[in-house]
Amino acid sequence: MLSDQAPIGSELRVAVVLAYHDGARYIEEQLASIFAQTHQNLKVFLFDDASNTPFDAHAFGVALGNRERLTVIRRPSCVGFVANFLYGLAAVEGVYDYYFFCDQDDIWMLNKVARAIKLMDCVDDPVLYCGRTELIDASGSRTLGRSPLFSLSPSFGNALVQNLGGGNTMALNHAARQLVVDASSRSVPHLPASHDWWCYQVVSGAGGIVRYDREPHVYYRQHEGNLDGAKVGMWARVKRLSELLRGDFHVLHLRNIEALSAAKYLLTDKSRAALQDFRELRQSTSVLRRLFIAWRIGLYRQTVFGNLSLLLGILINRI
């Protein structure tokens, strides 16, 4: 078993990309959990997406000893969470060994950074780390369970139709960061559906490595202001099925296809062929043809229910 309780690789530099928008309610607790990490060689880059009440380190009680580890960048106009994260990843000044995405309302377990570095360390190829979350209530006083455990291997065939891990769990090594920044710059103005799904698609599609952590290292707060829920339980399944039938996923997949197509030169030959096949699958009027293409690509989701939904989407042409 990997040990990640003690500080490791203190010389390794970590940049935390924190996307912020009117997050006053929980930001102090989140920042405190970041600055308390066992791996201390880190700096937070907080991108304030034109908040109505702009972030101010003094007003939010950031300790003086941590001011040097916090840089605040305020956007003159709101760009939305996807662009805020991706533009933020590109805008980090300096060279870092690892880059972590961070939401404004979670709590990081003390070994989150050390654990991710442990799983990504000693690899020169692009590496993306992601994993599960521990769900907590709005007050942070009660645990509500864990996000689903995925057991199938990561791949581009999975990434085309499903995101493996939430952005609040994700980290990239320097090579993966450069890859995602390059792909994102090429994809404009075609923004992908989400920054985290995009990272999974780009890294896996380019032949990089995806490390999925079966153990959670983030407390994911459930409250009325979440942009995206935890996606667990029967109600979440019913909601996703409703979104499938409405064609919501059809729209999201189109956004991802357009973004990936603009950056397709970064993908492997196999991934480029799969992307073209995926576009053809969505355009075909033949059920048998769509099923054959899905088999040829190797499309799959991580759960039985997810794969049944995928099959239904292919049959009714809502993918």
Short mmCIF file of C-alpha atoms in Angstrom, two decimals:
data_model
loop_
_atom_site.label_atom_id
_atom_site.label_comp_id
_atom_site.label_asym_id
_atom_site.label_seq_id
_atom_site.Cartn_x
_atom_site.Cartn_y
_atom_site.Cartn_z
CA MET A 1 0.00 0.00 0.00
CA LEU A 2 1.27 3.48 -0.82
CA SER A 3 2.15 5.58 2.20
CA ASP A 4 1.17 9.23 1.88
CA GLN A 5 0.88 10.41 5.46
CA ALA A 6 4.19 12.26 5.67
CA PRO A 7 5.43 15.17 3.58
CA ILE A 8 7.14 13.92 0.43
CA GLY A 9 9.20 15.55 -2.27
CA SER A 10 9.23 18.96 -0.60
CA GLU A 11 11.27 20.30 -3.51
CA LEU A 12 8.39 19.56 -5.90
CA ARG A 13 6.47 22.74 -6.69
CA VAL A 14 2.68 22.64 -6.75
CA ALA A 15 0.29 25.21 -8.25
CA VAL A 16 -3.35 25.18 -7.16
CA VAL A 17 -5.81 26.64 -9.69
CA LEU A 18 -8.83 27.76 -7.66
CA ALA A 19 -11.85 29.02 -9.61
CA TYR A 20 -13.86 31.46 -7.49
CA HIS A 21 -17.21 33.18 -7.96
CA ASP A 22 -19.13 34.65 -5.00
CA GLY A 23 -17.83 31.88 -2.76
CA ALA A 24 -17.55 33.80 0.51
CA ARG A 25 -19.52 31.27 2.52
CA TYR A 26 -16.96 28.45 2.37
CA ILE A 27 -13.71 29.84 0.98
CA GLU A 28 -11.94 30.33 4.33
CA GLU A 29 -12.33 26.67 5.24
CA GLN A 30 -11.15 25.57 1.81
CA LEU A 31 -8.05 27.77 1.87
CA ALA A 32 -7.22 26.64 5.40
CA SER A 33 -7.31 23.00 4.29
CA ILE A 34 -4.98 23.78 1.38
CA PHE A 35 -2.43 25.66 3.45
CA ALA A 36 -2.46 22.85 6.05
CA GLN A 37 -1.38 20.20 3.52
CA THR A 38 1.43 17.84 4.49
CA HIS A 39 3.11 18.90 1.25
CA GLN A 40 3.82 22.57 1.91
CA ASN A 41 5.62 23.66 -1.25
CA LEU A 42 2.51 25.00 -2.99
CA LYS A 43 0.97 28.23 -4.20
CA VAL A 44 -2.69 29.04 -4.77
CA PHE A 45 -3.75 31.00 -7.84
CA LEU A 46 -7.29 32.19 -7.16
CA PHE A 47 -9.15 33.34 -10.26
CA ASP A 48 -12.09 35.54 -9.25
CA ASP A 49 -14.63 35.31 -12.07
CA ALA A 50 -16.04 38.84 -11.73
CA SER A 51 -17.69 38.18 -8.37
CA ASN A 52 -20.30 40.61 -7.12
CA THR A 53 -18.25 40.72 -3.92
CA PRO A 54 -14.63 40.39 -5.08
CA PHE A 55 -12.31 38.13 -3.11
CA ASP A 56 -10.13 39.99 -0.64
CA ALA A 57 -7.50 38.06 1.32
CA HIS A 58 -7.73 40.33 4.37
CA ALA A 59 -11.53 40.26 4.48
CA PHE A 60 -11.58 36.48 4.23
CA GLY A 61 -9.09 36.00 7.02
CA VAL A 62 -6.16 34.56 5.09
CA ALA A 63 -3.33 34.35 7.62
CA LEU A 64 -0.41 36.68 6.99
CA GLY A 65 1.96 33.73 6.87
CA ASN A 66 0.12 32.41 3.82
CA ARG A 67 -0.24 35.65 1.85
CA GLU A 68 2.90 34.87 -0.16
CA ARG A 69 1.36 31.57 -1.18
CA LEU A 70 -1.78 33.17 -2.59
CA THR A 71 -2.12 35.16 -5.81
CA VAL A 72 -5.51 36.63 -6.72
CA ILE A 73 -6.42 37.37 -10.34
CA ARG A 74 -9.72 39.18 -10.90
CA ARG A 75 -11.47 38.85 -14.24
CA PRO A 76 -13.16 42.05 -15.55
CA SER A 77 -16.13 40.04 -16.84
CA CYS A 78 -17.58 36.64 -16.03
CA VAL A 79 -16.34 33.87 -18.36
CA GLY A 80 -17.99 30.87 -16.65
CA PHE A 81 -16.46 28.01 -14.71
CA VAL A 82 -15.11 26.04 -17.71
CA ALA A 83 -13.17 28.96 -19.15
CA ASN A 84 -12.15 30.18 -15.68
CA PHE A 85 -10.43 26.87 -14.94
CA LEU A 86 -8.86 26.38 -18.38
CA TYR A 87 -7.73 29.99 -18.78
CA GLY A 88 -6.48 29.83 -15.21
CA LEU A 89 -4.43 26.71 -15.89
CA ALA A 90 -2.78 28.52 -18.79
CA ALA A 91 -2.24 31.75 -16.85
CA VAL A 92 -0.29 30.31 -13.91
CA GLU A 93 3.01 32.18 -13.72
CA GLY A 94 6.20 30.23 -13.24
CA VAL A 95 7.03 26.57 -13.75
CA TYR A 96 5.54 23.96 -11.44
CA ASP A 97 5.87 20.21 -11.23
CA TYR A 98 2.15 19.63 -10.58
CA TYR A 99 -1.08 21.56 -11.08
CA PHE A 100 -4.23 20.94 -9.04
CA PHE A 101 -7.76 22.10 -9.81
CA CYS A 102 -9.68 23.33 -6.79
CA ASP A 103 -13.31 24.27 -6.14
CA GLN A 104 -14.18 27.07 -3.73
CA ASP A 105 -16.41 25.15 -1.33
CA ASP A 106 -14.74 21.78 -0.64
CA ILE A 107 -12.32 20.73 2.08
CA TRP A 108 -9.07 18.99 1.23
CA MET A 109 -7.90 16.11 3.38
CA LEU A 110 -4.44 16.82 4.77
CA ASN A 111 -2.67 14.32 2.49
CA LYS A 112 -4.47 15.14 -0.77
CA VAL A 113 -1.49 16.77 -2.47
CA ALA A 114 1.03 14.22 -1.18
CA ARG A 115 -1.18 11.34 -2.28
CA ALA A 116 -1.62 12.66 -5.81
CA ILE A 117 2.11 13.31 -6.20
CA LYS A 118 2.81 9.78 -4.97
CA LEU A 119 0.64 8.33 -7.71
CA MET A 120 1.98 10.61 -10.45
CA ASP A 121 5.65 10.73 -9.47
CA CYS A 122 8.56 9.46 -11.58
CA VAL A 123 6.63 9.56 -14.85
CA ASP A 124 7.80 11.77 -17.73
CA ASP A 125 4.70 11.23 -19.87
CA PRO A 126 1.56 13.34 -19.44
CA VAL A 127 -0.24 12.12 -16.31
CA LEU A 128 -3.70 13.02 -15.05
CA TYR A 129 -4.72 12.12 -11.50
CA CYS A 130 -8.35 11.93 -10.37
CA GLY A 131 -10.39 10.00 -7.85
CA ARG A 132 -13.37 9.72 -5.57
CA THR A 133 -14.80 12.19 -3.07
CA GLU A 134 -16.21 11.94 0.45
CA LEU A 135 -19.59 13.64 0.45
CA ILE A 136 -20.45 15.97 3.34
CA ASP A 137 -23.41 18.18 4.17
CA ALA A 138 -23.42 21.97 3.82
CA SER A 139 -22.12 22.51 7.34
CA GLY A 140 -19.32 19.99 6.86
CA SER A 141 -20.33 18.21 10.06
CA ARG A 142 -21.90 15.06 8.59
CA THR A 143 -20.68 12.60 5.98
CA LEU A 144 -23.18 11.46 3.35
CA GLY A 145 -21.26 8.65 1.70
CA ARG A 146 -18.79 8.47 -1.16
CA SER A 147 -18.92 9.07 -4.88
CA PRO A 148 -19.18 5.89 -7.00
CA LEU A 149 -16.21 3.57 -7.21
CA PHE A 150 -15.19 2.96 -10.83
CA SER A 151 -13.33 -0.26 -11.55
CA LEU A 152 -12.83 -0.30 -15.34
CA SER A 153 -9.58 0.99 -16.80
CA PRO A 154 -9.45 4.60 -18.07
CA SER A 155 -9.32 5.02 -21.84
CA PHE A 156 -10.32 7.34 -24.66
CA GLY A 157 -13.24 5.02 -25.43
CA ASN A 158 -14.55 5.75 -21.95
CA ALA A 159 -13.62 9.44 -22.05
CA LEU A 160 -15.70 10.08 -25.18
CA VAL A 161 -18.90 9.27 -23.28
CA GLN A 162 -18.07 9.77 -19.59
CA ASN A 163 -15.89 11.77 -17.24
CA LEU A 164 -13.95 9.55 -14.85
CA GLY A 165 -13.34 11.99 -11.99
CA GLY A 166 -14.53 15.38 -10.82
CA GLY A 167 -12.34 18.42 -11.35
CA ASN A 168 -12.14 18.96 -7.60
CA THR A 169 -10.05 15.77 -7.41
CA MET A 170 -7.86 16.38 -10.46
CA ALA A 171 -4.16 17.09 -10.73
CA LEU A 172 -1.80 17.14 -13.72
CA ASN A 173 1.93 16.82 -14.02
CA HIS A 174 3.78 19.47 -16.03
CA ALA A 175 3.63 17.49 -19.28
CA ALA A 176 -0.15 16.99 -18.97
CA ARG A 177 -0.66 20.65 -18.15
CA GLN A 178 1.23 21.69 -21.27
CA LEU A 179 -0.83 19.25 -23.33
CA VAL A 180 -4.17 20.53 -21.99
CA VAL A 181 -3.15 24.19 -22.37
CA ASP A 182 -2.09 23.57 -25.97
CA ALA A 183 -5.31 21.70 -26.77
CA SER A 184 -7.43 24.38 -25.10
CA SER A 185 -5.79 27.19 -27.04
CA ARG A 186 -6.50 25.35 -30.30
CA SER A 187 -10.12 24.59 -29.39
CA VAL A 188 -11.19 28.24 -28.88
CA PRO A 189 -13.92 29.33 -29.59
CA HIS A 190 -15.22 25.76 -29.16
CA LEU A 191 -15.21 25.41 -25.38
CA PRO A 192 -15.69 21.82 -24.20
CA ALA A 193 -18.59 20.79 -21.98
CA SER A 194 -16.48 20.89 -18.80
CA HIS A 195 -12.84 21.43 -17.87
CA ASP A 196 -12.43 18.11 -16.05
CA TRP A 197 -14.02 15.94 -18.75
CA TRP A 198 -11.86 17.81 -21.27
CA CYS A 199 -8.68 16.96 -19.37
CA TYR A 200 -9.65 13.28 -19.30
CA GLN A 201 -10.36 13.30 -23.03
CA VAL A 202 -7.20 15.16 -24.01
CA VAL A 203 -4.76 13.21 -21.83
CA SER A 204 -6.21 9.79 -22.66
CA GLY A 205 -6.65 10.71 -26.34
CA ALA A 206 -3.03 11.81 -26.62
CA GLY A 207 -1.74 8.56 -25.17
CA GLY A 208 -1.07 9.94 -21.70
CA ILE A 209 -1.56 8.16 -18.39
CA VAL A 210 -4.65 8.47 -16.19
CA ARG A 211 -4.28 7.50 -12.52
CA TYR A 212 -7.59 6.84 -10.79
CA ASP A 213 -7.49 6.86 -6.98
CA ARG A 214 -9.97 4.49 -5.37
CA GLU A 215 -9.72 6.32 -2.04
CA PRO A 216 -11.22 9.83 -1.58
CA HIS A 217 -9.03 12.73 -0.48
CA VAL A 218 -11.53 15.57 -0.88
CA TYR A 219 -14.60 16.37 1.20
CA TYR A 220 -17.19 17.38 -1.41
CA ARG A 221 -19.75 19.70 0.14
CA GLN A 222 -23.39 19.21 -0.90
CA HIS A 223 -25.41 22.45 -0.84
CA GLU A 224 -27.96 24.36 -2.84
CA GLY A 225 -25.33 26.41 -4.66
CA ASN A 226 -23.40 23.52 -6.25
CA LEU A 227 -22.94 23.98 -10.00
CA ASP A 228 -22.83 20.22 -10.38
CA GLY A 229 -24.11 17.61 -7.97
CA ALA A 230 -22.44 14.48 -6.69
CA LYS A 231 -24.29 12.30 -9.21
CA VAL A 232 -25.00 9.46 -6.80
CA GLY A 233 -28.14 7.58 -5.85
CA MET A 234 -31.31 6.60 -7.67
CA TRP A 235 -32.50 10.19 -8.13
CA ALA A 236 -29.25 11.05 -9.89
CA ARG A 237 -29.76 8.09 -12.24
CA VAL A 238 -33.28 9.18 -13.05
CA LYS A 239 -32.03 12.71 -13.69
CA ARG A 240 -29.31 11.47 -16.07
CA LEU A 241 -31.81 9.29 -17.90
CA SER A 242 -34.12 12.29 -18.31
CA GLU A 243 -31.20 14.34 -19.65
CA LEU A 244 -30.39 11.55 -22.11
CA LEU A 245 -33.96 11.41 -23.42
CA ARG A 246 -34.09 15.21 -23.79
CA GLY A 247 -30.92 15.15 -25.86
CA ASP A 248 -28.76 17.03 -23.33
CA PHE A 249 -25.86 14.62 -23.77
CA HIS A 250 -26.17 14.94 -27.53
CA VAL A 251 -25.45 18.66 -27.15
CA LEU A 252 -22.59 18.13 -24.69
CA HIS A 253 -20.95 15.53 -26.92
CA LEU A 254 -21.13 17.91 -29.87
CA ARG A 255 -19.28 20.57 -27.86
CA ASN A 256 -16.57 18.07 -26.98
CA ILE A 257 -16.29 16.78 -30.55
CA GLU A 258 -15.83 20.29 -31.94
CA ALA A 259 -13.22 21.13 -29.31
CA LEU A 260 -11.32 17.86 -29.83
CA SER A 261 -11.47 18.21 -33.61
CA ALA A 262 -9.79 21.61 -33.37
CA ALA A 263 -6.94 20.02 -31.40
CA LYS A 264 -6.91 16.63 -33.11
CA TYR A 265 -3.25 16.88 -34.15
CA LEU A 266 -2.40 16.23 -30.47
CA LEU A 267 -4.28 12.93 -30.44
CA THR A 268 -2.86 9.54 -31.38
CA ASP A 269 -3.80 8.04 -34.74
CA LYS A 270 -6.11 5.59 -32.97
CA SER A 271 -7.84 8.37 -31.03
CA ARG A 272 -8.28 10.52 -34.15
CA ALA A 273 -9.92 7.57 -35.88
CA ALA A 274 -12.17 7.00 -32.86
CA LEU A 275 -13.16 10.65 -32.83
CA GLN A 276 -14.11 10.52 -36.49
CA ASP A 277 -16.05 7.31 -35.87
CA PHE A 278 -17.86 8.94 -32.95
CA ARG A 279 -18.92 11.82 -35.19
CA GLU A 280 -20.16 9.33 -37.80
CA LEU A 281 -22.04 7.32 -35.16
CA ARG A 282 -24.02 10.41 -34.14
CA GLN A 283 -24.88 11.21 -37.75
CA SER A 284 -25.88 7.71 -38.88
CA THR A 285 -29.57 6.93 -39.36
CA SER A 286 -28.98 3.16 -39.14
CA VAL A 287 -29.27 1.53 -35.72
CA LEU A 288 -27.08 -1.39 -36.78
CA ARG A 289 -24.45 0.98 -38.12
CA ARG A 290 -24.42 2.95 -34.87
CA LEU A 291 -24.05 -0.23 -32.83
CA PHE A 292 -21.21 -1.44 -35.05
CA ILE A 293 -19.35 1.87 -34.79
CA ALA A 294 -19.75 1.91 -31.00
CA TRP A 295 -18.24 -1.59 -30.88
CA ARG A 296 -15.41 -0.58 -33.21
CA ILE A 297 -14.52 2.45 -31.09
CA GLY A 298 -14.82 0.50 -27.86
CA LEU A 299 -17.24 2.90 -26.17
CA TYR A 300 -18.13 2.09 -22.57
CA ARG A 301 -19.16 3.67 -19.30
CA GLN A 302 -17.99 2.63 -15.85
CA THR A 303 -21.18 1.07 -14.42
CA VAL A 304 -23.85 -1.38 -15.54
CA PHE A 305 -26.53 1.33 -15.41
CA GLY A 306 -24.25 3.68 -17.32
CA ASN A 307 -23.70 1.13 -20.07
CA LEU A 308 -27.43 0.42 -20.32
CA SER A 309 -28.02 4.16 -20.69
CA LEU A 310 -25.29 4.32 -23.32
CA LEU A 311 -26.91 1.48 -25.25
CA LEU A 312 -30.29 3.21 -25.05
CA GLY A 313 -28.73 6.46 -26.26
CA ILE A 314 -27.22 4.68 -29.27
CA LEU A 315 -30.51 2.95 -30.09
CA ILE A 316 -32.56 6.18 -30.02
CA ASN A 317 -29.74 8.29 -31.45
CA ARG A 318 -29.34 10.64 -28.48
CA ILE A 319 -25.59 10.21 -28.01
#
